[in-house]
Amino acid sequence: MFINIRRDLHQIPELGFQEWKTQRYILDYLASLPQERLQIKTWRTGIFVRVLGMAPTKTIGYRTDMDGLPIDEQTDVPFRSTHEGRMHACGHDMHMAIALGVLTHVVHHPIDDDMLFIFQPAEEGPGGALPMLESDEMKQWMPDMVLALHIAPEYPVGTIATKEGLLFANTSELFIDLIGKGGHAAFPHETKDMVVAASALIMQLQTIVSRNVNPLDSAVITIGKLTSGNVQNVIAERARLEGTIRTLSPKAMEKVKGRIEAIVRGIEVAYDCEAHMDYGSMYYQVYNDEALTNEFMQFVEQKTDVRLVRCQEAMTGEDFGYMLARIPGFMFWLGVQSPFGLHHAKLNPNEEAIGVAIELLTRYIAWKGNHKVKEEE
């Protein structure tokens, strides 16, 4: 059933804060469930679903993301995206199907504690976690702990991976526009060439990690896109650089941004041009609560057949970090065994992982959210 739900959602990927079809699909599914213990609120294109417990002393939160990516799908599956130029290439369709599976189980098999299911839009951008966290709806239903998962193509089905502490990096988008003076290629002395300025800027940006970041820390600055000029014999008046910054600490992020801004100011002077910067979406690090994460890992090892990998931190970004900065909780990787990685146009996760995740999470939540079970241990 939940594989079919995943396939339905896979066909209708939508970008951040445009997930209206996705929201409608989820609301229609929720309407098919028994309503006695369900409370539902919408927030923009997101959804909060509270499942009332039998004797609650706390609220357990579970978050899933909803949005797709601006990617042309290149798989040959019969349920490929019907939205041109849009694809669930980060597994959010899998995430939603798993969340609905866990929610359905909790509705039909009540636990003592309340649960809050958070269907969050705009994870890929411009960032939905922080504004959702600050919404009146979430403030009214703020959970005492929160957990989430993310698919991992590099791990086999039946495996999860996580660790206490830092799991995902601090991330920030980076956009830089350079404006000079265009002109004929034969008269460069009468122009301010932004191809040259952009090239110099890119090379200088690469010195930040090697010369300004502590070698015992880690950071990445990647310029993934450079656009400039229109024709081969005209000197470009404008150039635009688009990239990303990743660091393993908030302090390193501040240091890297400070150096980028200083270098950009230097480029303005050196190439007599104008520069504009925008950091776009910024995501706080995913930092797993030590006690809750260790408790979860012990549960997986002692009470399930799922293989647990104690992984290293990754330079990937996830705005779930904003929630973990305020609410104790954790995130883990779910193995889906695909030769193509996240954000790849041919990503095709193994759907058997949906059942693995639902079973694992329902067992953990029943153990965590039923007081008598905990007391007997």
mmCIF file with all atom_site columns, N, CA, C and O in Angstrom, residues 65 88-96 150-151 342 347 349:
data_model
loop_
_atom_site.group_PDB
_atom_site.id
_atom_site.type_symbol
_atom_site.label_atom_id
_atom_site.label_alt_id
_atom_site.label_comp_id
_atom_site.label_asym_id
_atom_site.label_entity_id
_atom_site.label_seq_id
_atom_site.pdbx_PDB_ins_code
_atom_site.Cartn_x
_atom_site.Cartn_y
_atom_site.Cartn_z
_atom_site.occupancy
_atom_site.B_iso_or_equiv
_atom_site.pdbx_formal_charge
_atom_site.auth_seq_id
_atom_site.auth_comp_id
_atom_site.auth_asym_id
_atom_site.auth_atom_id
_atom_site.pdbx_PDB_model_num
ATOM 1  N N  . ASP A 1 65  ? 9.779  15.602 4.933  1.00 0.00 ? 65  ASP A N  1
ATOM 2  C CA . ASP A 1 65  ? 9.775  16.705 3.978  1.00 0.00 ? 65  ASP A CA 1
ATOM 3  C C  . ASP A 1 65  ? 8.933  16.334 2.760  1.00 0.00 ? 65  ASP A C  1
ATOM 4  O O  . ASP A 1 65  ? 8.628  15.170 2.525  1.00 0.00 ? 65  ASP A O  1
ATOM 5  N N  . HIS A 1 88  ? 11.345 13.956 -7.741 1.00 0.00 ? 88  HIS A N  1
ATOM 6  C CA . HIS A 1 88  ? 11.674 13.615 -6.361 1.00 0.00 ? 88  HIS A CA 1
ATOM 7  C C  . HIS A 1 88  ? 13.024 12.896 -6.377 1.00 0.00 ? 88  HIS A C  1
ATOM 8  O O  . HIS A 1 88  ? 13.110 11.675 -6.219 1.00 0.00 ? 88  HIS A O  1
ATOM 9  N N  . ALA A 1 89  ? 14.078 13.680 -6.551 1.00 0.00 ? 89  ALA A N  1
ATOM 10 C CA . ALA A 1 89  ? 15.420 13.117 -6.673 1.00 0.00 ? 89  ALA A CA 1
ATOM 11 C C  . ALA A 1 89  ? 16.172 13.097 -5.352 1.00 0.00 ? 89  ALA A C  1
ATOM 12 O O  . ALA A 1 89  ? 17.360 12.779 -5.321 1.00 0.00 ? 89  ALA A O  1
ATOM 13 N N  . CYS A 1 90  ? 15.483 13.426 -4.271 1.00 0.00 ? 90  CYS A N  1
ATOM 14 C CA . CYS A 1 90  ? 16.116 13.360 -2.951 1.00 0.00 ? 90  CYS A CA 1
ATOM 15 C C  . CYS A 1 90  ? 15.356 12.428 -2.019 1.00 0.00 ? 90  CYS A C  1
ATOM 16 O O  . CYS A 1 90  ? 15.638 12.367 -0.827 1.00 0.00 ? 90  CYS A O  1
ATOM 17 N N  . GLY A 1 91  ? 14.356 11.731 -2.568 1.00 0.00 ? 91  GLY A N  1
ATOM 18 C CA . GLY A 1 91  ? 13.681 10.712 -1.779 1.00 0.00 ? 91  GLY A CA 1
ATOM 19 C C  . GLY A 1 91  ? 12.562 11.198 -0.893 1.00 0.00 ? 91  GLY A C  1
ATOM 20 O O  . GLY A 1 91  ? 12.072 10.449 -0.039 1.00 0.00 ? 91  GLY A O  1
ATOM 21 N N  . HIS A 1 92  ? 12.096 12.433 -1.091 1.00 0.00 ? 92  HIS A N  1
ATOM 22 C CA . HIS A 1 92  ? 11.036 12.929 -0.220 1.00 0.00 ? 92  HIS A CA 1
ATOM 23 C C  . HIS A 1 92  ? 9.725  12.185 -0.437 1.00 0.00 ? 92  HIS A C  1
ATOM 24 O O  . HIS A 1 92  ? 8.883  12.144 0.462  1.00 0.00 ? 92  HIS A O  1
ATOM 25 N N  . ASP A 1 93  ? 9.543  11.594 -1.612 1.00 0.00 ? 93  ASP A N  1
ATOM 26 C CA . ASP A 1 93  ? 8.374  10.736 -1.826 1.00 0.00 ? 93  ASP A CA 1
ATOM 27 C C  . ASP A 1 93  ? 8.444  9.501  -0.932 1.00 0.00 ? 93  ASP A C  1
ATOM 28 O O  . ASP A 1 93  ? 7.437  9.066  -0.356 1.00 0.00 ? 93  ASP A O  1
ATOM 29 N N  . MET A 1 94  ? 9.634  8.931  -0.803 1.00 0.00 ? 94  MET A N  1
ATOM 30 C CA . MET A 1 94  ? 9.849  7.811  0.122  1.00 0.00 ? 94  MET A CA 1
ATOM 31 C C  . MET A 1 94  ? 9.589  8.259  1.560  1.00 0.00 ? 94  MET A C  1
ATOM 32 O O  . MET A 1 94  ? 8.924  7.560  2.337  1.00 0.00 ? 94  MET A O  1
ATOM 33 N N  . HIS A 1 95  ? 10.117 9.428  1.907  1.00 0.00 ? 95  HIS A N  1
ATOM 34 C CA . HIS A 1 95  ? 9.959  9.938  3.267  1.00 0.00 ? 95  HIS A CA 1
ATOM 35 C C  . HIS A 1 95  ? 8.484  10.088 3.640  1.00 0.00 ? 95  HIS A C  1
ATOM 36 O O  . HIS A 1 95  ? 8.061  9.713  4.745  1.00 0.00 ? 95  HIS A O  1
ATOM 37 N N  . MET A 1 96  ? 7.693  10.664 2.720  1.00 0.00 ? 96  MET A N  1
ATOM 38 C CA . MET A 1 96  ? 6.269  10.878 3.003  1.00 0.00 ? 96  MET A CA 1
ATOM 39 C C  . MET A 1 96  ? 5.510  9.564  3.124  1.00 0.00 ? 96  MET A C  1
ATOM 40 O O  . MET A 1 96  ? 4.642  9.414  3.998  1.00 0.00 ? 96  MET A O  1
ATOM 41 N N  . HIS A 1 150 ? 16.505 10.124 6.501  1.00 0.00 ? 150 HIS A N  1
ATOM 42 C CA . HIS A 1 150 ? 16.808 10.510 5.124  1.00 0.00 ? 150 HIS A CA 1
ATOM 43 C C  . HIS A 1 150 ? 17.322 9.286  4.397  1.00 0.00 ? 150 HIS A C  1
ATOM 44 O O  . HIS A 1 150 ? 18.142 8.536  4.932  1.00 0.00 ? 150 HIS A O  1
ATOM 45 N N  . ILE A 1 151 ? 16.827 9.062  3.181  1.00 0.00 ? 151 ILE A N  1
ATOM 46 C CA . ILE A 1 151 ? 17.304 7.897  2.432  1.00 0.00 ? 151 ILE A CA 1
ATOM 47 C C  . ILE A 1 151 ? 18.792 8.040  2.099  1.00 0.00 ? 151 ILE A C  1
ATOM 48 O O  . ILE A 1 151 ? 19.313 9.148  1.946  1.00 0.00 ? 151 ILE A O  1
ATOM 49 N N  . LEU A 1 342 ? 21.886 10.839 -4.347 1.00 0.00 ? 342 LEU A N  1
ATOM 50 C CA . LEU A 1 342 ? 20.895 11.877 -4.115 1.00 0.00 ? 342 LEU A CA 1
ATOM 51 C C  . LEU A 1 342 ? 21.052 13.005 -5.129 1.00 0.00 ? 342 LEU A C  1
ATOM 52 O O  . LEU A 1 342 ? 22.166 13.373 -5.504 1.00 0.00 ? 342 LEU A O  1
ATOM 53 N N  . LEU A 1 347 ? 18.127 8.542  -9.965 1.00 0.00 ? 347 LEU A N  1
ATOM 54 C CA . LEU A 1 347 ? 17.939 7.943  -8.646 1.00 0.00 ? 347 LEU A CA 1
ATOM 55 C C  . LEU A 1 347 ? 16.666 7.094  -8.631 1.00 0.00 ? 347 LEU A C  1
ATOM 56 O O  . LEU A 1 347 ? 15.584 7.561  -8.993 1.00 0.00 ? 347 LEU A O  1
ATOM 57 N N  . PRO A 1 349 ? 15.371 4.589  -5.723 1.00 0.00 ? 349 PRO A N  1
ATOM 58 C CA . PRO A 1 349 ? 15.558 3.868  -4.458 1.00 0.00 ? 349 PRO A CA 1
ATOM 59 C C  . PRO A 1 349 ? 14.839 2.523  -4.451 1.00 0.00 ? 349 PRO A C  1
ATOM 60 O O  . PRO A 1 349 ? 13.786 2.367  -5.072 1.00 0.00 ? 349 PRO A O  1
#
